[in-house]
Tab-separated table of C-alpha atoms in Angstrom:
chain	number	residue	atom	x	y	z
A	1141	MET	CA	-17.295	19.367	-9.493
A	1142	THR	CA	-15.894	16.853	-11.976
A	1143	ASP	CA	-12.278	15.997	-12.588
A	1144	THR	CA	-10.233	17.364	-15.440
A	1145	PRO	CA	-8.327	14.320	-16.680
A	1146	LEU	CA	-4.595	14.167	-17.086
A	1147	PRO	CA	-3.908	14.490	-20.827
A	1148	LEU	CA	-0.270	13.430	-21.087
A	1149	ILE	CA	0.383	12.377	-24.717
A	1150	SER	CA	-3.259	11.434	-25.165
A	1151	ARG	CA	-3.791	8.646	-27.698
A	1152	PRO	CA	-7.155	7.159	-26.720
A	1153	ALA	CA	-7.325	4.928	-29.809
A	1154	VAL	CA	-4.114	3.197	-28.758
A	1155	GLY	CA	-5.423	2.817	-25.206
A	1156	ARG	CA	-8.700	1.286	-26.355
A	1157	HIS	CA	-6.863	-1.140	-28.625
A	1158	LEU	CA	-4.499	-2.280	-25.874
A	1159	THR	CA	-6.924	-2.535	-22.960
A	1160	GLY	CA	-10.405	-2.688	-24.507
A	1161	SER	CA	-10.475	-6.261	-25.797
A	1162	LEU	CA	-10.577	-9.364	-23.621
A	1163	VAL	CA	-7.227	-10.511	-25.005
A	1164	GLY	CA	-5.719	-7.109	-24.247
A	1165	LYS	CA	-7.014	-7.193	-20.689
A	1166	ILE	CA	-5.684	-10.694	-20.071
A	1167	LEU	CA	-2.320	-9.716	-21.544
A	1168	ALA	CA	-2.194	-6.619	-19.336
A	1169	ILE	CA	-2.925	-8.666	-16.202
A	1170	VAL	CA	-0.241	-11.211	-17.127
A	1171	VAL	CA	2.365	-8.504	-17.761
A	1172	LEU	CA	1.556	-6.630	-14.552
A	1173	SER	CA	1.693	-9.863	-12.558
A	1174	ALA	CA	5.035	-10.793	-14.107
A	1175	LEU	CA	6.481	-7.378	-13.250
A	1176	LEU	CA	5.326	-7.736	-9.663
A	1177	VAL	CA	6.754	-11.244	-9.300
A	1178	SER	CA	10.071	-10.214	-10.871
A	1179	ARG	CA	10.911	-7.994	-7.903
A	1180	ASP	CA	11.337	-11.065	-5.684
A	1181	ALA	CA	10.774	-14.255	-7.683
A	1182	ASP	CA	12.446	-16.356	-4.986
A	1183	TRP	CA	9.774	-15.271	-2.502
A	1184	VAL	CA	7.079	-16.550	-4.878
A	1185	MET	CA	8.891	-19.837	-5.535
A	1186	HIS	CA	9.784	-20.400	-1.866
A	1187	PRO	CA	7.158	-18.535	0.176
A	1188	THR	CA	7.391	-18.296	3.939
A	1189	LEU	CA	5.291	-16.524	6.520
A	1190	TRP	CA	5.843	-12.838	7.217
A	1191	ALA	CA	5.252	-11.128	10.586
A	1192	GLU	CA	1.575	-11.321	11.594
A	1193	ASP	CA	0.811	-13.798	8.779
A	1194	GLY	CA	1.486	-16.698	11.107
A	1195	VAL	CA	1.875	-15.307	14.622
A	1196	ILE	CA	-1.406	-13.378	14.584
A	1197	TRP	CA	-3.649	-14.268	11.642
A	1198	PHE	CA	-3.253	-18.040	11.331
A	1199	GLN	CA	-2.353	-18.813	14.920
A	1200	ASN	CA	-5.517	-17.083	16.153
A	1201	ALA	CA	-7.667	-18.550	13.370
A	1202	TYR	CA	-6.374	-22.037	14.193
A	1203	THR	CA	-7.137	-21.775	17.901
A	1204	LYS	CA	-10.153	-19.431	18.078
A	1205	GLY	CA	-12.103	-20.042	14.891
A	1206	LEU	CA	-14.690	-17.676	13.418
A	1207	ARG	CA	-14.670	-15.233	16.315
A	1208	VAL	CA	-11.367	-13.816	15.035
A	1209	LEU	CA	-13.415	-11.961	12.403
A	1210	VAL	CA	-14.558	-9.540	15.109
A	1211	MET	CA	-11.408	-9.723	17.229
A	1212	PRO	CA	-9.245	-6.577	17.046
A	1213	SER	CA	-5.557	-6.566	16.276
A	1214	ALA	CA	-3.675	-3.330	17.037
A	1215	GLY	CA	-7.099	-1.925	17.921
A	1216	TYR	CA	-8.853	-2.603	14.604
A	1217	ILE	CA	-10.863	-5.339	12.929
A	1218	ASN	CA	-8.830	-7.070	10.208
A	1219	LEU	CA	-11.354	-8.941	8.100
A	1220	PHE	CA	-9.294	-9.747	4.996
A	1221	PRO	CA	-6.242	-11.423	6.601
A	1222	TYR	CA	-8.386	-13.305	9.104
A	1223	ALA	CA	-10.713	-14.529	6.340
A	1224	MET	CA	-7.676	-15.764	4.401
A	1225	ALA	CA	-6.341	-17.462	7.544
A	1226	LEU	CA	-9.675	-19.149	8.264
A	1227	ALA	CA	-9.823	-20.478	4.702
A	1228	ALA	CA	-6.245	-21.762	5.097
A	1229	ARG	CA	-7.348	-24.125	7.868
A	1230	ALA	CA	-8.804	-26.372	5.150
A	1231	LEU	CA	-5.439	-26.542	3.352
A	1232	PRO	CA	-2.338	-28.622	4.130
A	1233	LEU	CA	-0.110	-26.697	6.525
A	1234	GLY	CA	2.702	-26.751	3.973
A	1235	TRP	CA	0.558	-24.656	1.635
A	1236	LEU	CA	-0.055	-21.937	4.226
A	1237	PRO	CA	2.814	-19.564	3.269
A	1238	GLY	CA	1.900	-19.709	-0.416
A	1239	TRP	CA	-1.765	-19.096	0.364
A	1240	MET	CA	-0.998	-16.063	2.511
A	1241	MET	CA	1.420	-14.728	-0.094
A	1242	ALA	CA	-1.295	-15.172	-2.750
A	1243	GLY	CA	-3.621	-12.967	-0.708
A	1244	GLY	CA	-0.956	-10.280	-0.608
A	1245	PHE	CA	-0.343	-10.697	-4.338
A	1246	ILE	CA	-4.016	-10.217	-5.254
A	1247	ALA	CA	-4.297	-7.107	-3.088
A	1248	GLN	CA	-1.091	-5.657	-4.553
A	1249	VAL	CA	-1.739	-6.259	-8.243
A	1250	ALA	CA	-5.418	-5.221	-8.128
A	1251	PRO	CA	-4.818	-1.417	-7.988
A	1252	ALA	CA	-2.443	-1.672	-10.962
A	1253	VAL	CA	-4.997	-3.620	-13.000
A	1254	LEU	CA	-7.827	-1.229	-12.118
A	1255	LEU	CA	-5.760	1.861	-12.907
A	1256	LEU	CA	-4.538	0.559	-16.247
A	1257	LEU	CA	-7.834	-0.892	-17.477
A	1258	ARG	CA	-10.375	1.513	-15.987
A	1259	GLY	CA	-8.350	4.619	-15.217
A	1260	ALA	CA	-9.025	6.460	-18.498
A	1261	PRO	CA	-11.402	8.995	-16.862
A	1262	LEU	CA	-8.481	10.097	-14.677
A	1263	ALA	CA	-5.754	9.838	-17.352
A	1264	PRO	CA	-6.943	9.234	-20.952
A	1265	SER	CA	-3.430	8.492	-22.171
A	1266	ILE	CA	-2.433	4.839	-21.949
A	1267	TRP	CA	1.154	6.065	-21.628
A	1268	ALA	CA	0.397	8.173	-18.551
A	1269	ARG	CA	-1.496	5.323	-16.912
A	1270	GLY	CA	1.236	2.906	-17.902
A	1271	ALA	CA	3.933	5.099	-16.344
A	1272	LEU	CA	1.986	5.441	-13.103
A	1273	THR	CA	1.179	1.727	-13.028
A	1274	VAL	CA	4.793	0.671	-13.549
A	1275	PHE	CA	5.966	3.131	-10.909
A	1276	TYR	CA	3.423	1.762	-8.449
A	1277	LEU	CA	4.599	-1.803	-9.092
A	1278	GLY	CA	8.238	-0.752	-8.762
A	1279	VAL	CA	7.917	1.984	-6.152
A	1280	PRO	CA	11.191	2.327	-4.201
A	1281	ASN	CA	11.397	1.896	-0.430
A	1282	SER	CA	8.500	-0.581	-0.432
A	1283	TYR	CA	10.175	-3.842	0.630
A	1284	GLU	CA	8.027	-4.031	3.746
A	1285	ILE	CA	4.688	-4.211	1.905
A	1286	HIS	CA	5.680	-6.488	-0.978
A	1287	LEU	CA	3.664	-9.685	-1.457
A	1288	ASN	CA	2.657	-10.365	2.123
A	1289	LEU	CA	-0.804	-10.560	3.619
A	1290	THR	CA	0.068	-8.566	6.729
A	1291	ASN	CA	0.605	-5.357	4.757
A	1292	ALA	CA	-1.979	-6.025	2.043
A	1293	GLN	CA	-4.155	-3.372	3.692
A	1294	TRP	CA	-1.947	-0.624	2.249
A	1295	HIS	CA	-2.703	-1.824	-1.260
A	1296	LEU	CA	-6.375	-2.255	-0.395
A	1297	MET	CA	-6.429	1.426	0.548
A	1298	LEU	CA	-5.139	2.356	-2.917
A	1299	LEU	CA	-7.673	0.036	-4.533
A	1300	SER	CA	-10.484	1.577	-2.493
A	1301	PHE	CA	-9.377	5.096	-3.374
A	1302	LEU	CA	-9.472	4.311	-7.091
A	1303	MET	CA	-12.926	2.788	-6.709
A	1304	LEU	CA	-14.124	5.921	-4.927
A	1305	VAL	CA	-12.936	8.416	-7.546
A	1306	LEU	CA	-13.595	6.437	-10.740
A	1307	PRO	CA	-17.042	6.407	-12.388
A	1308	ALA	CA	-19.380	3.566	-11.506
A	1309	PRO	CA	-18.970	0.318	-13.468
A	1310	GLN	CA	-21.771	-0.104	-15.982
A	1311	ALA	CA	-22.590	-3.708	-15.081
A	1312	ARG	CA	-24.622	-4.209	-11.905
A	1313	GLY	CA	-22.546	-7.242	-10.960
A	1314	TRP	CA	-19.304	-5.268	-11.106
A	1315	ARG	CA	-20.856	-2.531	-8.968
A	1316	GLY	CA	-21.875	-5.123	-6.387
A	1317	LEU	CA	-18.368	-6.581	-6.388
A	1318	GLN	CA	-16.923	-3.097	-5.944
A	1319	TYR	CA	-19.161	-2.407	-2.947
A	1320	GLY	CA	-18.088	-5.717	-1.432
A	1321	VAL	CA	-14.405	-4.893	-1.877
A	1322	LEU	CA	-14.936	-1.481	-0.263
A	1323	LEU	CA	-16.590	-3.129	2.727
A	1324	ILE	CA	-13.859	-5.752	3.147
A	1325	SER	CA	-11.170	-3.099	2.772
A	1326	GLY	CA	-12.952	-0.817	5.229
A	1327	LEU	CA	-13.041	-3.590	7.817
A	1328	THR	CA	-9.338	-4.323	7.352
A	1329	GLY	CA	-7.287	-1.907	9.419
A	1330	PRO	CA	-7.812	1.815	9.980
A	1331	PHE	CA	-7.598	2.980	6.369
A	1332	CYS	CA	-11.323	3.642	5.991
A	1333	LEU	CA	-10.792	6.487	8.471
A	1334	PHE	CA	-8.454	8.158	5.988
A	1335	LEU	CA	-10.778	7.516	3.052
A	1336	ALA	CA	-14.024	8.647	4.709
A	1337	PRO	CA	-13.407	12.368	3.947
A	1338	VAL	CA	-12.587	11.424	0.345
A	1339	ALA	CA	-15.807	9.421	0.016
A	1340	LEU	CA	-17.827	12.342	1.398
A	1341	TRP	CA	-16.057	14.807	-0.913
A	1342	GLN	CA	-16.688	12.543	-3.886
A	1343	TRP	CA	-20.390	12.239	-3.057
A	1344	LEU	CA	-20.900	15.983	-2.572
A	1345	GLY	CA	-19.212	16.756	-5.897
A	1346	ALA	CA	-20.617	13.870	-7.935
A	1347	ALA	CA	-22.408	14.415	-11.224
A	1348	PRO	CA	-26.173	13.692	-11.120
A	1349	ASP	CA	-25.782	10.338	-12.879
A	1350	GLN	CA	-23.073	9.288	-10.388
A	1351	ARG	CA	-24.634	10.608	-7.194
A	1352	ARG	CA	-26.442	7.433	-6.135
A	1353	HIS	CA	-23.321	5.336	-6.691
A	1354	ALA	CA	-21.169	7.850	-4.804
A	1355	PHE	CA	-23.672	7.903	-1.928
A	1356	ILE	CA	-23.639	4.105	-1.606
A	1357	GLN	CA	-19.836	4.066	-1.557
A	1358	ALA	CA	-19.694	6.899	0.984
A	1359	ALA	CA	-22.202	5.061	3.184
A	1360	ILE	CA	-20.108	1.872	3.049
A	1361	VAL	CA	-16.873	3.664	3.932
A	1362	ALA	CA	-18.529	5.740	6.667
A	1363	SER	CA	-20.138	2.642	8.197
A	1364	ALA	CA	-16.820	0.799	8.193
A	1365	ALA	CA	-15.121	3.833	9.752
A	1366	LEU	CA	-17.746	3.970	12.505
A	1367	ILE	CA	-17.272	0.271	13.249
A	1368	GLN	CA	-13.488	0.668	13.408
A	1369	VAL	CA	-13.728	3.694	15.700
A	1370	LEU	CA	-16.102	1.873	18.057
A	1371	CYS	CA	-13.790	-1.147	17.992
A	1372	LEU	CA	-10.782	1.025	18.779
A	1373	LEU	CA	-12.547	2.722	21.685
A	1374	THR	CA	-13.977	-0.484	23.185
A	1375	LEU	CA	-12.564	-3.856	22.166
A	1376	GLY	CA	-9.179	-2.481	21.138
A	1377	ALA	CA	-8.717	-0.021	23.978
A	1378	GLY	CA	-5.219	-0.265	25.422
A	1379	GLU	CA	-3.770	-2.483	22.663
A	1380	ARG	CA	-1.471	0.284	21.424
A	1381	GLN	CA	1.542	0.982	23.606
A	1382	SER	CA	2.492	4.492	24.654
A	1383	LEU	CA	5.704	5.263	22.761
A	1384	VAL	CA	8.263	8.065	22.933
A	1385	LEU	CA	7.966	10.041	19.687
A	1386	GLY	CA	11.016	12.297	19.923
A	1387	ALA	CA	9.329	14.700	17.512
A	1388	SER	CA	11.129	17.725	16.092
A	1389	ALA	CA	10.903	19.846	12.948
A	1390	THR	CA	14.392	18.844	11.814
A	1391	ARG	CA	13.641	15.142	12.234
A	1392	LEU	CA	10.496	15.620	10.159
A	1393	ALA	CA	12.504	17.341	7.423
A	1394	ARG	CA	15.085	14.528	7.417
A	1395	MET	CA	12.332	11.924	7.362
A	1396	LEU	CA	10.610	13.491	4.353
A	1397	THR	CA	13.915	14.048	2.571
A	1398	ASP	CA	15.384	10.580	3.071
A	1399	GLN	CA	12.304	8.358	3.143
A	1400	VAL	CA	10.098	10.141	0.585
A	1401	PHE	CA	11.755	12.574	-1.790
A	1402	LEU	CA	15.262	11.154	-2.212
A	1403	SER	CA	14.294	7.489	-1.791
A	1404	GLY	CA	11.415	7.920	-4.213
A	1405	VAL	CA	13.633	9.469	-6.872
A	1406	LEU	CA	16.958	7.679	-6.341
A	1407	GLY	CA	16.124	4.508	-4.402
A	1408	THR	CA	17.224	3.593	-0.890
A	1409	ALA	CA	20.529	2.071	-2.020
A	1410	ASN	CA	21.657	5.301	-3.689
A	1411	VAL	CA	20.410	7.456	-0.822
A	1412	GLY	CA	22.438	5.332	1.579
A	1413	VAL	CA	25.562	6.175	-0.418
A	1414	LEU	CA	24.678	9.886	-0.511
A	1415	LYS	CA	24.212	10.042	3.239
A	1416	GLN	CA	27.791	8.949	3.797
A	1417	GLY	CA	28.894	12.409	2.684
A	1418	ALA	CA	29.190	15.155	5.294
A	1419	LEU	CA	27.095	17.550	3.203
A	1420	TRP	CA	23.986	15.383	3.567
A	1421	GLN	CA	24.291	15.425	7.346
A	1422	GLU	CA	23.651	19.169	7.446
A	1423	PRO	CA	20.121	20.135	8.572
A	1424	ALA	CA	20.041	22.827	5.890
A	1425	MET	CA	20.302	20.168	3.177
A	1426	ALA	CA	17.383	18.222	4.644
A	1427	TRP	CA	15.294	21.368	4.886
A	1428	GLY	CA	16.159	22.393	1.327
A	1429	VAL	CA	15.167	19.058	-0.216
A	1430	ALA	CA	12.022	18.766	1.908
A	1431	LEU	CA	10.821	22.262	1.029
A	1432	ALA	CA	11.563	21.712	-2.661
A	1433	GLY	CA	9.598	18.460	-2.687
A	1434	LEU	CA	6.683	20.001	-0.813
A	1435	SER	CA	6.684	22.924	-3.265
A	1436	VAL	CA	6.324	20.504	-6.183
A	1437	ILE	CA	3.334	18.870	-4.495
A	1438	ALA	CA	1.794	22.258	-3.640
A	1439	LEU	CA	2.047	23.442	-7.254
A	1440	ALA	CA	0.504	20.188	-8.466
A	1441	LEU	CA	-2.366	20.698	-6.030
A	1442	VAL	CA	-3.123	23.952	-7.831
A	1443	LYS	CA	-2.629	22.648	-11.366
A	1444	GLY	CA	-3.926	19.105	-10.964
A	1445	PRO	CA	-7.393	17.534	-10.898
A	1446	SER	CA	-9.544	17.192	-7.791
A	1447	SER	CA	-8.762	13.465	-7.659
A	1448	PHE	CA	-5.144	14.377	-6.866
A	1449	ARG	CA	-6.258	16.713	-4.101
A	1450	LYS	CA	-8.381	13.904	-2.674
A	1451	PHE	CA	-5.413	11.535	-2.792
A	1452	CYS	CA	-3.254	14.105	-1.017
A	1453	LEU	CA	-5.918	14.543	1.663
A	1454	ALA	CA	-6.020	10.807	2.372
A	1455	GLY	CA	-2.224	10.597	2.299
A	1456	LEU	CA	-1.834	13.565	4.641
A	1457	ILE	CA	-4.236	12.103	7.211
A	1458	LEU	CA	-2.480	8.738	6.975
A	1459	LEU	CA	1.008	10.203	7.426
A	1460	ALA	CA	-0.111	12.446	10.285
A	1461	CYS	CA	-1.624	9.476	12.136
A	1462	ALA	CA	1.505	7.413	11.475
A	1463	LEU	CA	3.702	10.140	12.943
A	1464	VAL	CA	1.490	10.584	15.997
A	1465	SER	CA	0.966	6.866	16.688
A	1466	PRO	CA	3.393	4.661	14.735
A	1467	ALA	CA	3.295	0.893	15.091
A	1468	GLY	CA	7.032	0.617	15.579
A	1469	ALA	CA	9.631	-0.781	17.946
A	1470	PRO	CA	8.623	-0.666	21.627
A	1471	VAL	CA	11.795	1.236	22.581
A	1472	GLY	CA	13.580	4.308	21.261
A	1473	ASP	CA	12.461	7.627	19.800
A	1474	GLN	CA	9.975	6.728	17.083
A	1475	TRP	CA	10.768	9.698	14.816
A	1476	ALA	CA	14.466	8.892	14.963
A	1477	LEU	CA	13.676	5.308	13.924
A	1478	LEU	CA	11.334	6.460	11.147
A	1479	GLY	CA	14.161	8.597	9.796
A	1480	MET	CA	16.308	5.486	9.211
A	1481	LEU	CA	16.324	4.309	5.601
A	1482	GLY	CA	14.062	1.311	5.110
A	1483	TYR	CA	12.513	1.487	8.578
A	1484	GLY	CA	8.724	1.827	8.521
A	1485	GLY	CA	8.754	2.005	4.733
A	1486	ARG	CA	5.033	1.201	4.634
A	1487	TYR	CA	4.270	4.684	5.947
A	1488	PHE	CA	6.055	6.392	3.059
A	1489	VAL	CA	4.857	4.494	-0.018
A	1490	ILE	CA	1.750	6.630	-0.504
A	1491	PRO	CA	3.672	9.926	-0.011
A	1492	ILE	CA	6.173	8.709	-2.634
A	1493	LEU	CA	3.296	7.976	-5.022
A	1494	ILE	CA	1.896	11.456	-4.344
A	1495	PHE	CA	5.273	12.997	-5.220
A	1496	PHE	CA	5.499	11.012	-8.460
A	1497	ILE	CA	1.956	11.951	-9.496
A	1498	ALA	CA	2.720	15.599	-8.707
A	1499	CYS	CA	5.662	15.506	-11.115
A	1500	LEU	CA	3.477	13.776	-13.712
A	1501	ILE	CA	0.871	16.534	-13.391
A	1502	LEU	CA	3.468	19.288	-13.722
A	1503	ALA	CA	4.949	17.581	-16.785
A	1504	CYS	CA	1.492	17.950	-18.363
A	1505	LYS	CA	0.093	21.187	-17.020
A	1506	ALA	CA	2.876	23.379	-15.669
A	1507	PRO	CA	3.998	26.510	-17.535
A	1508	GLY	CA	6.716	25.894	-20.103
A	1509	ARG	CA	9.608	26.911	-17.856
A	1510	LEU	CA	8.544	24.363	-15.222
A	1511	ARG	CA	7.519	21.560	-17.534
A	1512	ILE	CA	11.077	20.711	-18.583
A	1513	PRO	CA	12.431	20.151	-15.037
A	1514	ALA	CA	9.277	18.172	-14.193
A	1515	CYS	CA	9.871	15.893	-17.179
A	1516	ALA	CA	13.531	15.577	-16.218
A	1517	LEU	CA	12.573	14.625	-12.667
A	1518	LEU	CA	10.177	11.986	-13.999
A	1519	CYS	CA	13.082	10.431	-15.868
A	1520	VAL	CA	15.240	10.474	-12.734
A	1521	PHE	CA	12.506	8.570	-10.882
A	1522	MET	CA	13.445	5.603	-13.036
A	1523	VAL	CA	16.840	5.581	-11.296
A	1524	GLY	CA	15.083	4.810	-8.019
A	1525	VAL	CA	12.847	2.187	-9.593
A	1526	TRP	CA	15.860	0.457	-11.132
A	1527	ALA	CA	17.974	0.683	-7.972
A	1528	ASP	CA	15.264	-0.770	-5.714
A	1529	TRP	CA	13.602	-3.136	-8.179
A	1530	LEU	CA	15.146	-6.355	-6.863
A	1531	TYR	CA	14.525	-7.121	-3.208
A	1532	PRO	CA	16.967	-8.963	-0.938
A	1533	THR	CA	16.231	-12.674	-0.648
A	1534	ARG	CA	14.055	-13.404	2.382
A	1535	SER	CA	13.158	-17.073	1.933
A	1536	GLY	CA	15.890	-18.372	4.247
A	1537	THR	CA	13.366	-20.042	6.556
A	1538	PHE	CA	11.639	-21.999	3.752
A	1539	ALA	CA	13.330	-25.326	4.539
A	1540	ALA	CA	13.061	-24.862	8.306
A	1541	TYR	CA	9.344	-24.117	8.016
A	1542	HIS	CA	8.663	-27.313	6.074
A	1543	GLN	CA	10.726	-29.302	8.566
A	1544	ALA	CA	8.453	-27.908	11.272
A	1545	VAL	CA	5.424	-28.940	9.192
A	1546	GLU	CA	6.708	-32.533	9.057
A	1547	ALA	CA	7.340	-32.517	12.799
A	1548	PHE	CA	3.845	-31.164	13.428
A	1549	GLU	CA	2.172	-33.788	11.251
A	1550	GLU	CA	4.007	-36.619	13.026
A	1551	ALA	CA	3.526	-35.224	16.540
A	1552	PRO	CA	0.866	-36.583	18.932
A	1553	PRO	CA	-2.043	-34.308	19.945
A	1554	GLY	CA	-1.107	-31.688	22.523
A	1555	THR	CA	2.408	-31.164	21.136
A	1556	GLN	CA	3.534	-27.576	20.567
A	1557	VAL	CA	5.573	-26.883	17.428
A	1558	SER	CA	7.285	-23.608	16.494
A	1559	PHE	CA	7.281	-22.508	12.847
A	1560	PRO	CA	9.953	-19.963	11.825
A	1561	GLU	CA	8.962	-16.926	9.773
A	1562	ALA	CA	10.917	-14.727	7.378
A	1563	SER	CA	10.592	-11.770	9.764
A	1564	PRO	CA	13.506	-11.972	12.236
A	1565	GLY	CA	12.367	-12.993	15.699
A	1566	TRP	CA	8.872	-14.069	14.622
A	1567	ASN	CA	7.762	-17.673	15.181
A	1568	MET	CA	4.276	-19.131	14.876
A	1569	VAL	CA	3.472	-21.661	17.605
A	1570	LEU	CA	0.682	-24.221	17.116
A	1571	THR	CA	-0.568	-26.914	19.470
A	1572	LYS	CA	-1.433	-30.151	17.654
A	1573	ARG	CA	-5.074	-31.155	18.022
């Protein structure tokens, strides 16, 4: 079963002119990169380490060497960040934050580039692809996964999904590169587990000329998933703490309303203002918004292409696993924490993208009486993009980090030095050799 592409304002000649030539492709990459950097230019100019970037990835790579490539973190192999950390050992320590940020940058911009330049089989219109690409780069409630290596795996999942559902590249070299990226992504965190059903679905429904390519990709994803499961059950057994979920239907409705539907449309800053009103504290309001948002997605599942249904399947598995076993604070009810604006935002980026794509599909394919509100909602999404475009400055530890680098370089062997990170409470500790 092949996809029916999204036609929105289809002007293929314009799309080919803008993205077909080498100059057009280079220009597109430059523009997309500039948009991404503009959300937090200070972070690019004054990079510092973020969360596991230093404390886990580099600290372990510095002390344990190549064996970190098969060493689990949170129960899973994390090939990409550890490979970046191992390569960083050959660089001056002062370059480390910029190097790790560059890894996050490449992973984050890659899905946008692939969608815009090769996404025509899914959406022939350059305008539809452009809208989706810009929304991805400016997606609200995504501060946590912006330009850092620790959360690059979320963007690698999106990149892998696009590779799975798009036709095979014509050049053999590009196909080989794509298979390599799928393998690296599959061995970076648990996301291959969410993509394995998609890869199988894609293979079973592939056209005859795409079946071999789809089989190879499915085999890569399935192999990575098997490795991660075995790692979780053996090497990573017991790494995850047992947490109190505090699950309830009303908390789920509030979570979806605040973190996905309202934040995606209006931005977290505007939702924070709305929630100060007594009306938004009523459970009925949360249920109403959640059911309305889910209804939009359900209608798009009926009207949209199979690629959207595959994306929803992966997103549903991901969100379900996140709700059952979140990697959150060690204390407190996890669902109550996940309902707080901005907390655990990484878990909600893909659901927000699903909601936006659902509105895009309905703006194209819904009956006339539904198309107008879908188009109106698409316009309102820009309110959220604008409100959340600029991130708060987080480079406050830049000077302190470089002071620690100087102290480390001047210290005698055996001296321990602590390097502050941008994440509050996180400090990388290295022992001078």
